[in-house]
Structures are given as structure tokens and as C-alpha cells.
Short mmCIF file of C-alpha atoms in Angstrom, two decimals:
data_model
loop_
_atom_site.label_atom_id
_atom_site.label_comp_id
_atom_site.label_asym_id
_atom_site.label_seq_id
_atom_site.Cartn_x
_atom_site.Cartn_y
_atom_site.Cartn_z
CA UNK A 1 65.53 68.40 51.35
CA UNK A 2 64.77 71.11 48.79
CA UNK A 3 64.30 73.72 51.48
CA UNK A 4 67.57 72.71 53.14
CA UNK A 5 69.46 72.88 49.82
CA UNK A 6 68.06 76.35 49.11
CA UNK A 7 69.17 77.55 52.53
CA UNK A 8 72.70 76.17 52.06
CA UNK A 9 72.99 77.75 48.57
CA UNK A 10 71.77 81.14 49.85
CA UNK A 11 74.30 81.02 52.67
CA UNK A 12 77.09 80.19 50.23
CA UNK A 13 76.11 83.07 47.93
CA UNK A 14 76.00 85.52 50.85
CA UNK A 15 79.46 84.43 51.97
CA UNK A 16 80.73 85.05 48.42
CA UNK A 17 79.17 88.50 48.36
CA UNK A 18 80.65 89.36 51.74
CA UNK A 19 84.06 88.17 50.62
CA UNK A 20 83.86 90.15 47.36
CA UNK A 21 82.73 93.35 49.07
CA UNK A 22 85.31 92.90 51.80
CA UNK A 23 88.04 92.24 49.25
CA UNK A 24 87.13 95.30 47.22
CA UNK A 25 87.08 97.44 50.34
CA UNK A 26 90.51 96.20 51.37
CA UNK A 27 91.83 96.84 47.85
CA UNK A 28 90.58 100.44 47.91
CA UNK A 29 92.00 100.95 51.40
CA UNK A 30 95.29 99.42 50.32
CA UNK A 31 95.47 101.65 47.23
CA UNK A 32 94.74 104.73 49.33
CA UNK A 33 97.39 103.86 51.88
CA UNK A 34 99.85 102.96 49.14
CA UNK A 35 99.24 106.28 47.34
CA UNK A 36 99.67 108.13 50.61
CA UNK A 37 103.01 106.54 51.39
CA UNK A 38 104.34 106.19 47.84
CA UNK A 39 103.58 109.81 46.89
CA UNK A 40 106.62 111.93 47.60
CA UNK A 41 105.97 114.59 50.24
CA UNK A 42 106.52 118.23 49.32
CA UNK A 43 109.85 119.73 50.26
CA UNK A 44 109.69 123.46 50.99
CA UNK A 45 112.84 125.60 50.79
CA UNK A 46 113.11 129.35 51.31
CA UNK A 47 114.69 130.89 48.19
CA UNK A 48 114.03 134.63 48.34
CA UNK A 49 111.81 137.57 49.24
CA UNK A 50 109.39 139.64 47.16
CA UNK A 51 110.97 143.09 46.76
CA UNK A 52 108.61 144.62 44.17
CA UNK A 53 105.17 143.99 42.69
CA UNK A 54 104.70 145.72 39.34
CA UNK A 55 101.45 146.05 37.43
CA UNK A 56 101.56 147.24 33.81
CA UNK A 57 97.92 148.24 33.14
CA UNK A 58 98.78 149.57 29.67
CA UNK A 59 100.73 147.21 27.45
CA UNK A 60 104.16 148.87 26.94
CA UNK A 61 103.21 151.66 29.37
CA UNK A 62 104.78 152.58 32.72
CA UNK A 63 104.67 150.15 35.60
CA UNK A 64 102.61 150.87 38.71
CA UNK A 65 104.48 149.71 41.81
CA UNK A 66 102.18 148.38 44.55
CA UNK A 67 102.81 147.00 48.03
CA UNK A 68 99.98 144.47 47.75
CA UNK A 69 98.20 142.83 44.81
CA UNK A 70 95.69 140.13 44.02
CA UNK A 71 97.30 137.35 42.03
CA UNK A 72 94.54 136.17 39.72
CA UNK A 73 94.63 133.56 36.97
CA UNK A 74 95.09 136.37 34.41
CA UNK A 75 97.84 138.15 36.36
CA UNK A 76 98.21 140.83 39.03
CA UNK A 77 95.36 143.17 39.98
CA UNK A 78 95.13 146.14 42.32
CA UNK A 79 91.74 147.80 42.55
CA UNK A 80 90.66 148.58 38.99
CA UNK A 81 94.21 148.16 37.66
CA UNK A 82 94.74 144.83 35.95
CA UNK A 83 97.98 143.81 34.30
CA UNK A 84 98.02 144.36 30.51
CA UNK A 85 94.27 145.01 30.26
CA UNK A 86 94.59 148.21 28.17
CA UNK A 87 96.12 148.23 24.70
CA UNK A 88 97.03 150.80 22.05
CA UNK A 89 95.94 149.75 18.57
CA UNK A 90 95.86 151.12 15.04
CA UNK A 91 92.52 152.02 13.51
CA UNK A 92 92.24 148.53 12.05
CA UNK A 93 92.87 146.92 15.46
CA UNK A 94 96.52 145.82 15.24
CA UNK A 95 98.42 146.14 18.52
CA UNK A 96 100.98 148.89 18.99
CA UNK A 97 103.82 148.32 21.47
CA UNK A 98 107.11 149.91 22.47
CA UNK A 99 108.77 148.01 19.65
CA UNK A 100 107.07 150.25 17.12
CA UNK A 101 106.44 153.27 19.38
CA UNK A 102 109.19 153.44 22.04
CA UNK A 103 107.68 156.56 23.66
CA UNK A 104 104.78 154.43 24.90
CA UNK A 105 106.98 153.48 27.87
CA UNK A 106 106.53 157.07 29.12
CA UNK A 107 102.73 156.79 29.27
CA UNK A 108 101.25 156.17 32.70
CA UNK A 109 97.76 154.68 33.04
CA UNK A 110 96.25 154.68 36.53
CA UNK A 111 92.72 154.62 37.97
CA UNK A 112 91.08 156.90 40.53
CA UNK A 113 87.57 155.93 41.55
CA UNK A 114 85.70 155.13 38.35
CA UNK A 115 88.06 157.12 36.09
CA UNK A 116 91.11 156.19 34.04
CA UNK A 117 93.97 158.72 34.22
CA UNK A 118 96.47 159.03 31.35
CA UNK A 119 99.70 160.95 31.97
CA UNK A 120 102.97 161.49 30.10
CA UNK A 121 105.68 164.17 29.79
CA UNK A 122 104.52 167.51 28.35
CA UNK A 123 100.88 166.38 28.13
CA UNK A 124 97.90 167.43 30.21
CA UNK A 125 96.33 164.62 32.19
CA UNK A 126 93.33 163.01 30.52
CA UNK A 127 90.54 161.40 32.55
CA UNK A 128 87.71 159.27 31.23
CA UNK A 129 85.33 156.62 32.62
CA UNK A 130 86.64 153.09 33.13
CA UNK A 131 83.30 151.67 32.00
CA UNK A 132 81.89 152.98 28.73
CA UNK A 133 79.25 150.42 27.71
CA UNK A 134 77.98 152.52 24.79
CA UNK A 135 81.39 152.55 23.09
CA UNK A 136 81.96 149.97 20.33
CA UNK A 137 83.91 146.75 20.85
CA UNK A 138 86.85 146.44 18.45
CA UNK A 139 88.27 143.27 16.97
CA UNK A 140 91.99 143.41 17.75
CA UNK A 141 95.07 141.44 16.79
CA UNK A 142 97.78 140.63 19.36
CA UNK A 143 100.60 138.82 17.59
CA UNK A 144 98.83 136.01 15.74
CA UNK A 145 95.74 135.89 17.95
CA UNK A 146 92.36 137.59 17.64
CA UNK A 147 90.96 139.30 20.72
CA UNK A 148 88.50 142.08 21.53
CA UNK A 149 88.72 145.40 23.33
CA UNK A 150 86.23 148.13 24.28
CA UNK A 151 87.16 151.39 22.55
CA UNK A 152 88.01 154.05 25.16
CA UNK A 153 86.71 156.96 23.08
CA UNK A 154 87.84 159.74 20.77
CA UNK A 155 89.45 161.88 23.49
CA UNK A 156 91.83 159.05 24.45
CA UNK A 157 92.55 158.46 20.77
CA UNK A 158 93.42 162.11 20.13
CA UNK A 159 95.56 162.24 23.30
CA UNK A 160 97.64 159.21 22.28
CA UNK A 161 97.91 160.29 18.65
CA UNK A 162 99.15 163.73 19.71
CA UNK A 163 101.67 162.30 22.20
CA UNK A 164 103.11 159.74 19.79
CA UNK A 165 103.35 162.43 17.09
CA UNK A 166 102.39 160.26 14.16
CA UNK A 167 100.21 161.03 11.14
CA UNK A 168 98.32 157.77 11.71
CA UNK A 169 95.55 157.53 14.30
CA UNK A 170 95.91 155.42 17.44
CA UNK A 171 93.11 154.15 19.65
CA UNK A 172 93.00 152.78 23.19
CA UNK A 173 91.01 149.65 24.03
CA UNK A 174 90.16 147.97 27.32
CA UNK A 175 89.71 144.23 27.88
CA UNK A 176 86.54 143.40 29.82
CA UNK A 177 85.76 140.20 31.78
CA UNK A 178 83.04 138.97 29.42
CA UNK A 179 85.30 139.15 26.36
CA UNK A 180 86.95 136.12 24.83
CA UNK A 181 90.54 135.88 26.13
CA UNK A 182 93.67 134.68 24.31
CA UNK A 183 95.12 131.22 24.82
CA UNK A 184 98.96 131.34 25.00
CA UNK A 185 99.08 127.63 24.07
CA UNK A 186 98.02 128.51 20.52
CA UNK A 187 101.41 130.14 19.99
CA UNK A 188 103.46 128.61 22.81
CA UNK A 189 102.48 124.93 23.27
CA UNK A 190 104.29 124.68 26.63
CA UNK A 191 101.38 126.57 28.21
CA UNK A 192 98.34 124.57 29.37
CA UNK A 193 95.44 124.62 26.91
CA UNK A 194 93.16 126.05 29.59
CA UNK A 195 95.38 129.09 30.25
CA UNK A 196 93.85 132.45 29.25
CA UNK A 197 95.27 136.00 29.21
CA UNK A 198 94.32 139.45 27.92
CA UNK A 199 97.10 141.46 26.20
CA UNK A 200 100.48 140.22 27.59
CA UNK A 201 103.04 138.76 25.21
CA UNK A 202 103.07 135.38 26.93
CA UNK A 203 101.63 134.22 30.23
CA UNK A 204 100.05 135.98 33.21
CA UNK A 205 103.09 136.31 35.51
CA UNK A 206 106.74 137.04 34.78
CA UNK A 207 109.24 136.71 37.62
CA UNK A 208 112.77 138.13 37.74
CA UNK A 209 115.40 138.51 40.46
CA UNK A 210 117.29 141.68 41.35
CA UNK A 211 120.53 139.67 41.30
CA UNK A 212 120.02 138.67 37.66
CA UNK A 213 119.61 142.33 36.70
CA UNK A 214 122.75 143.25 38.68
CA UNK A 215 124.67 140.45 36.96
CA UNK A 216 123.67 141.86 33.56
CA UNK A 217 124.47 145.43 34.61
CA UNK A 218 127.98 144.38 35.64
CA UNK A 219 128.64 143.49 32.00
CA UNK A 220 127.30 146.77 30.57
CA UNK A 221 128.77 150.25 30.26
CA UNK A 222 125.51 151.70 31.61
CA UNK A 223 123.48 149.95 34.29
CA UNK A 224 119.92 148.85 33.62
CA UNK A 225 117.02 148.63 36.04
CA UNK A 226 114.39 145.97 36.65
CA UNK A 227 111.74 148.20 35.01
CA UNK A 228 113.35 147.69 31.60
CA UNK A 229 112.31 144.01 31.66
CA UNK A 230 108.72 144.56 32.81
CA UNK A 231 108.37 141.75 35.38
CA UNK A 232 105.29 141.21 37.54
CA UNK A 233 107.19 139.97 40.60
CA UNK A 234 110.74 140.98 41.56
CA UNK A 235 112.69 138.78 43.97
CA UNK A 236 115.60 139.72 46.25
CA UNK A 237 117.81 137.74 48.62
CA UNK A 238 118.86 135.13 46.07
CA UNK A 239 121.72 134.53 43.64
CA UNK A 240 121.66 135.59 39.99
CA UNK A 241 119.48 133.30 37.85
CA UNK A 242 118.38 131.16 40.80
CA UNK A 243 114.84 131.74 39.52
CA UNK A 244 115.64 129.59 36.46
CA UNK A 245 115.41 126.46 38.64
CA UNK A 246 112.20 127.26 40.56
CA UNK A 247 109.69 124.99 38.87
CA UNK A 248 107.01 125.57 41.49
CA UNK A 249 106.92 128.27 44.14
CA UNK A 250 104.73 129.37 47.03
CA UNK A 251 104.38 133.03 48.02
CA UNK A 252 101.90 133.55 50.84
CA UNK A 253 98.77 131.67 49.75
CA UNK A 254 99.72 131.93 46.05
CA UNK A 255 101.13 128.94 44.16
CA UNK A 256 102.94 129.56 40.86
CA UNK A 257 104.07 127.03 38.24
CA UNK A 258 107.00 127.82 35.95
CA UNK A 259 106.19 127.19 32.28
CA UNK A 260 109.16 128.53 30.32
CA UNK A 261 111.88 131.16 30.26
CA UNK A 262 111.15 134.61 28.88
CA UNK A 263 112.77 135.07 25.47
CA UNK A 264 113.90 138.67 25.02
CA UNK A 265 113.50 140.98 22.02
CA UNK A 266 114.38 144.48 20.84
CA UNK A 267 111.95 146.01 23.36
CA UNK A 268 114.65 145.56 26.04
CA UNK A 269 116.70 148.21 24.22
CA UNK A 270 114.09 150.92 24.99
CA UNK A 271 115.18 153.11 27.91
CA UNK A 272 112.17 153.31 30.29
CA UNK A 273 113.26 156.77 31.48
CA UNK A 274 113.70 158.42 28.05
CA UNK A 275 111.65 156.34 25.62
CA UNK A 276 114.67 156.08 23.29
CA UNK A 277 115.39 152.80 21.49
CA UNK A 278 118.99 151.82 20.63
CA UNK A 279 118.36 148.34 19.17
CA UNK A 280 121.70 147.27 20.71
CA UNK A 281 122.07 147.00 24.48
CA UNK A 282 121.37 145.18 26.71
CA UNK A 283 120.12 142.72 24.09
CA UNK A 284 123.54 142.14 22.49
CA UNK A 285 125.13 141.41 25.87
CA UNK A 286 122.30 139.05 26.85
CA UNK A 287 122.87 137.16 23.60
CA UNK A 288 126.51 136.69 24.57
CA UNK A 289 125.72 134.55 27.62
CA UNK A 290 122.02 133.83 27.98
CA UNK A 291 121.10 131.82 24.89
CA UNK A 292 119.10 128.60 25.25
CA UNK A 293 120.40 125.05 24.96
CA UNK A 294 120.59 123.71 21.39
CA UNK A 295 117.74 121.31 22.26
CA UNK A 296 115.46 124.29 23.02
CA UNK A 297 116.09 126.33 19.86
CA UNK A 298 112.74 125.26 18.44
CA UNK A 299 111.14 127.10 21.37
CA UNK A 300 113.29 130.21 21.82
CA UNK A 301 115.15 130.45 18.49
CA UNK A 302 117.85 133.17 18.85
CA UNK A 303 116.21 135.04 21.74
CA UNK A 304 118.27 135.32 24.94
CA UNK A 305 116.53 134.19 28.12
CA UNK A 306 115.94 136.54 31.03
CA UNK A 307 113.20 135.99 33.63
CA UNK A 308 110.71 133.17 34.05
CA UNK A 309 107.08 132.87 32.96
CA UNK A 310 104.61 131.33 35.39
CA UNK A 311 100.98 130.33 35.49
CA UNK A 312 98.88 130.71 38.64
CA UNK A 313 98.01 127.34 40.21
CA UNK A 314 96.44 128.92 43.26
CA UNK A 315 95.22 132.52 43.45
CA UNK A 316 95.58 134.78 46.47
CA UNK A 317 97.18 137.94 47.85
CA UNK A 318 100.83 138.89 47.30
CA UNK A 319 102.70 141.45 49.39
CA UNK A 320 106.12 143.05 49.20
CA UNK A 321 108.19 141.34 51.89
CA UNK A 322 106.57 137.92 51.40
CA UNK A 323 108.99 135.00 51.59
CA UNK A 324 109.33 132.90 48.43
CA UNK A 325 109.48 129.13 48.85
CA UNK A 326 110.54 126.60 46.25
CA UNK A 327 108.41 123.48 46.21
CA UNK A 328 109.93 120.16 45.21
CA UNK A 329 108.96 116.51 45.62
#
């Protein structure tokens, strides 16, 4: 009898185990199927075409227009040129931009082979090595954040100081991959905590449409160009300010996520062709019709909004002529 009872009990326990395992398996399968069918599928809509890709290697310097660029987490890259990876600073490391030195917009920084090339009106071209490991690393200040930069040497310093025509000394620094990057979320909480950039004001990618610039120009006495607003990606074949509603977009293999609008400052009043600052237009006109909603004043304050800031969800290659798709669910 004891042997028989043990056999019956063992069989009962095995049945329970089979039922439990089977039930758990069905639950997992059911959850997976439910997630698959409950999750909203992506809806893809064509919204425009890439008309320009602009890299600004030197913060506040001239844009370099390229037909193709890598879209990395930290922004656009073409060869050795990386967006906002060079910065003019004072001797104590504080950033210098076109707000303080409008003529910086006339300075072109490009790379040929392993050399950096600096050019500007009425100045001889200066060339120096991209990599200068023996030069000191400076502690720099970009807005309220601390960041580093490799000093580009005394020749570059003298060249910039002479061009800007100031009694004070300016230096050029370069951000290198091993250096600690800035986190936009420390100043702009809408950005993900993990997001990192070098020397841009905000995030890694700023997107603007040609139609938005034309709309603004139609309200001004003198037309303005896209270059005045320093976007990374320029879009054509869409209506003015359509880009405001593109929360997520796909361009080729690249996926971008909108974070916030770009609040505009006095830098927009610097003419990129002359380096002259007016402190009036087009900023005054933008303020007349592009202010934020009252509920967003804690984010943008009195800055008018023009262009959209994105983070890079998926890296890849961008090309002029690529179709832009809006992703929705």
C-alpha cells in the first residue's frame, strides 16, 4: 500500500508541475501576442527632402556644406570635421561666440589630411596639425557647464587674436573623444540624461525648413538665409513650420527624435556675410509671431522659436536628396 500511495502522490505532483509550467508558458505566449497586436504599428509619412547638410566645425564659425555626412550621437561628421568640436576661448577658458565677437562668423575651419586650415577675409591661411598630444588640455566653460579642450597652439591663438582685433588674447581648443562631454539635461531637462555633446548650445542636431526661412524673409525688409540660423539639416518640399510637428523622423537609416524647439537669441542678428551685428532683425520680427505658448514660458522664456532640436536615436549616413519621413503610432 505504501508503495502504491507514493506512486499516486508522485503522479499527482508531476501533473501539477506540468500544469504550472504549461500555464506559465501560455501566459508568456499570450502576453507576447497581446503586446504584438496591442502595440500600435508605425505609420510612415513622407514630409520633405534633405536640401542641405551643414557642419559647423568651429562654434560660431562658417558652415561647411557637404553632400554626405555621418550622423553620430554627438552630431554630424564628415572626415575629420565634427560639428562644434572646435571652440574659441579666453585665456581663462570661457567660451567666445558670435554674440561677443560677431566677426567669428567669417572664420572658416576646414581639414585637409591631418591638418586644420583656418581662413578668413584679409588673413593668410593658417595650417596646423589636427592632433597635438603634447599641447595642454584646458578647462573650459560653455554656458554653465565645465568641459575640456586641447589647446591648438600659440600660432592659432595669435591668428585669432589678430583677426578679432582685440587687446585680449584668444585661444582655440579642440574637443577630443576621450574628454568628458557636456550633458544638455543639466541645463535643459527635456533632454535625456544620457545625452552628451561637445560645444553646441543645445543638442546634437538642429533641423530647419527652407519654407520657414522664406516665411520669415517675407516679413523683413531684407531677406535672410538659412546660414544665419546655423542648422545641421535643412529640409525642402514642405510647408513653413511643418517641422514643428515632426516628433520622430526617419532619414535614410537615421532616426531622429525631436526634443524641443530652438529658442533664438541676439546671435541671429549677426549677418553671416559681413560679420556685423544689428541686435534688431530678424529677432524682433520673430518675437512678433513665434513666441512659445504661455505654458512653455518656463522653458523658453521670451525667446522666439525657430527650428527644432533633435537627438539621434539611430546613427547612420545622411545625404542631400534623402527623403524625410515622419513616424507616428
